[in-house]
Amino acid sequence: MDYAELSLPRELDGLVAAVWTITSDGDPDAWIEQDATPDGCVEIIRRLRGRSVWGSEQPALFATGLNQMPVRFRMSGDAAFVAIRLWPWAWAMLGGPPCPAFAASWIAIDGDDVAGSLLADTQSIMAKLVQALSEAPQPLGAHILAATSVADIVQASGCSHRTVQRWFERVIGMPPRRYLRLIRFRRTMADFAAPAATLAEQAAKGGFADQAHMARDFRLLARTAPRSARARAKGPFLPSKG
């Protein structure tokens, strides 16, 4: 399985986490199991060929919701995908249903909808994303990625603590502290693709109090130790050990 992320224009900073592809050129009858780790994002996914199963057979165009634990899915050995990894506030800007409505699940997407049309022509994804997300992001969404605490979001947004909580409940579907933990975990998973560093250095860079704290979160959110995740990770995906 080959996983790759495309370069993003600066206009999409804070709105789109990644545009990625997966390609596999194996036997169509040889199923591959993957664990998708939580990343705090909504994924719009178009399967270009092959088959995929998460609970049930998935259509060619679908969106996956926010998860708080790894999700096991299967793809046929010949499958190929292109996808957009959106921050939840960008998904809301595209008119998608509220994240709580399909948390820890997936929904089929109509190809004529705004979200579906973004992947209709894989050659112009970036231009269409910039156009579709040209409006200013929701005020709170602009402050989340730089925050290390709920107090940071409250201060930067100028909103009350209760307003922040209500926004998270409505748009994201989980308390802000829990979502910030997902962001910290995602940041560390992404850092595993960078030049090798010690686990202690990666814990510090990721914003964990210490390496033991990072290990606890990885046991919860990846169901494996950081060292194992670093060895196996392909982006946010952990190939099954069988």
Short mmCIF file of C-alpha atoms in Angstrom, two decimals, residues 48-166:
data_model
loop_
_atom_site.label_atom_id
_atom_site.label_comp_id
_atom_site.label_asym_id
_atom_site.label_seq_id
_atom_site.Cartn_x
_atom_site.Cartn_y
_atom_site.Cartn_z
CA LEU A 48 -11.09 5.04 -7.76
CA ARG A 49 -11.03 1.26 -8.01
CA GLY A 50 -11.39 -1.87 -5.90
CA ARG A 51 -13.58 -2.30 -2.83
CA SER A 52 -13.58 -1.14 0.78
CA VAL A 53 -15.47 -2.24 3.88
CA TRP A 54 -16.03 -0.52 7.21
CA GLY A 55 -18.83 -2.36 8.92
CA SER A 56 -20.50 -2.74 5.51
CA GLU A 57 -19.49 -2.29 1.90
CA GLN A 58 -18.77 1.36 1.12
CA PRO A 59 -19.85 3.24 -2.01
CA ALA A 60 -17.39 4.88 -4.36
CA LEU A 61 -17.88 8.28 -2.70
CA PHE A 62 -18.30 8.71 1.05
CA ALA A 63 -17.28 10.75 4.09
CA THR A 64 -15.95 9.42 7.37
CA GLY A 65 -16.76 11.11 10.67
CA LEU A 66 -14.67 11.87 13.73
CA ASN A 67 -13.41 8.88 15.71
CA GLN A 68 -12.00 8.69 19.21
CA MET A 69 -10.36 5.30 18.76
CA PRO A 70 -8.83 3.35 15.86
CA VAL A 71 -11.21 2.12 13.18
CA ARG A 72 -10.51 -1.21 11.47
CA PHE A 73 -11.40 -1.28 7.77
CA ARG A 74 -10.62 -3.55 4.86
CA MET A 75 -9.66 -2.73 1.29
CA SER A 76 -9.19 -5.06 -1.64
CA GLY A 77 -5.63 -5.58 -2.83
CA ASP A 78 -6.26 -3.56 -6.00
CA ALA A 79 -7.95 -0.57 -4.31
CA ALA A 80 -7.02 3.07 -4.94
CA PHE A 81 -8.36 6.19 -3.23
CA VAL A 82 -8.08 9.97 -3.35
CA ALA A 83 -9.33 11.94 -0.35
CA ILE A 84 -9.56 15.32 1.33
CA ARG A 85 -8.93 15.51 5.08
CA LEU A 86 -10.93 18.50 6.35
CA TRP A 87 -10.98 20.15 9.71
CA PRO A 88 -14.57 19.98 11.05
CA TRP A 89 -15.22 23.71 10.64
CA ALA A 90 -14.27 23.49 6.95
CA TRP A 91 -16.67 20.54 6.54
CA ALA A 92 -19.39 22.77 8.07
CA MET A 93 -18.49 25.53 5.59
CA LEU A 94 -19.15 23.10 2.73
CA GLY A 95 -22.64 22.47 4.10
CA GLY A 96 -22.00 18.96 5.37
CA PRO A 97 -24.20 17.49 8.12
CA PRO A 98 -23.08 18.18 11.73
CA CYS A 99 -20.20 15.94 12.79
CA PRO A 100 -22.18 14.40 15.70
CA ALA A 101 -24.63 12.97 13.13
CA PHE A 102 -22.04 10.52 11.77
CA ALA A 103 -19.40 10.24 14.49
CA ALA A 104 -17.45 6.97 14.40
CA SER A 105 -19.18 6.08 11.14
CA TRP A 106 -19.39 7.00 7.46
CA ILE A 107 -22.04 8.42 5.15
CA ALA A 108 -22.53 8.16 1.41
CA ILE A 109 -22.08 11.41 -0.53
CA ASP A 110 -24.02 12.51 -3.58
CA GLY A 111 -21.58 13.31 -6.36
CA ASP A 112 -23.63 16.40 -7.25
CA ASP A 113 -23.19 17.92 -3.78
CA VAL A 114 -20.45 20.48 -3.15
CA ALA A 115 -18.39 17.98 -1.15
CA GLY A 116 -18.79 15.26 -3.75
CA SER A 117 -17.94 17.50 -6.69
CA LEU A 118 -14.59 18.41 -5.13
CA LEU A 119 -13.26 14.96 -6.02
CA ALA A 120 -15.02 14.57 -9.36
CA ASP A 121 -11.91 15.69 -11.21
CA THR A 122 -8.77 14.75 -9.32
CA GLN A 123 -6.67 17.10 -11.46
CA SER A 124 -8.30 20.26 -10.06
CA ILE A 125 -8.84 19.39 -6.40
CA MET A 126 -6.75 22.25 -5.03
CA ALA A 127 -8.35 24.97 -7.16
CA LYS A 128 -11.85 23.78 -6.30
CA LEU A 129 -11.01 23.59 -2.60
CA VAL A 130 -9.71 27.15 -2.58
CA GLN A 131 -12.85 28.33 -4.37
CA ALA A 132 -15.25 26.35 -2.14
CA LEU A 133 -13.54 27.50 1.05
CA SER A 134 -12.90 31.09 -0.01
CA GLU A 135 -15.08 32.50 2.76
CA ALA A 136 -13.50 33.24 6.14
CA PRO A 137 -13.54 30.22 8.48
CA GLN A 138 -15.86 30.17 11.42
CA PRO A 139 -14.35 32.39 14.16
CA LEU A 140 -13.65 29.59 16.63
CA GLY A 141 -12.19 27.25 14.03
CA ALA A 142 -9.46 29.76 13.27
CA HIS A 143 -8.08 29.49 16.81
CA ILE A 144 -8.16 25.77 17.58
CA LEU A 145 -5.04 24.43 15.87
CA ALA A 146 -2.69 26.82 17.66
CA ALA A 147 -4.27 26.19 21.07
CA THR A 148 -2.85 23.96 23.77
CA SER A 149 -5.73 24.49 26.20
CA VAL A 150 -9.38 25.49 26.24
CA ALA A 151 -8.30 28.77 27.87
CA ASP A 152 -6.21 29.53 24.75
CA ILE A 153 -9.31 29.20 22.55
CA VAL A 154 -11.41 31.35 24.88
CA GLN A 155 -8.78 34.09 24.98
CA ALA A 156 -7.98 34.09 21.26
CA SER A 157 -11.62 34.01 20.13
CA GLY A 158 -12.95 36.47 22.67
CA CYS A 159 -15.85 34.09 23.33
CA SER A 160 -17.00 32.92 26.73
CA HIS A 161 -16.06 29.46 27.99
CA ARG A 162 -19.69 28.39 27.66
CA THR A 163 -19.91 29.67 24.07
CA VAL A 164 -16.81 27.66 23.20
CA GLN A 165 -18.30 24.54 24.78
CA ARG A 166 -21.57 24.94 22.90
#
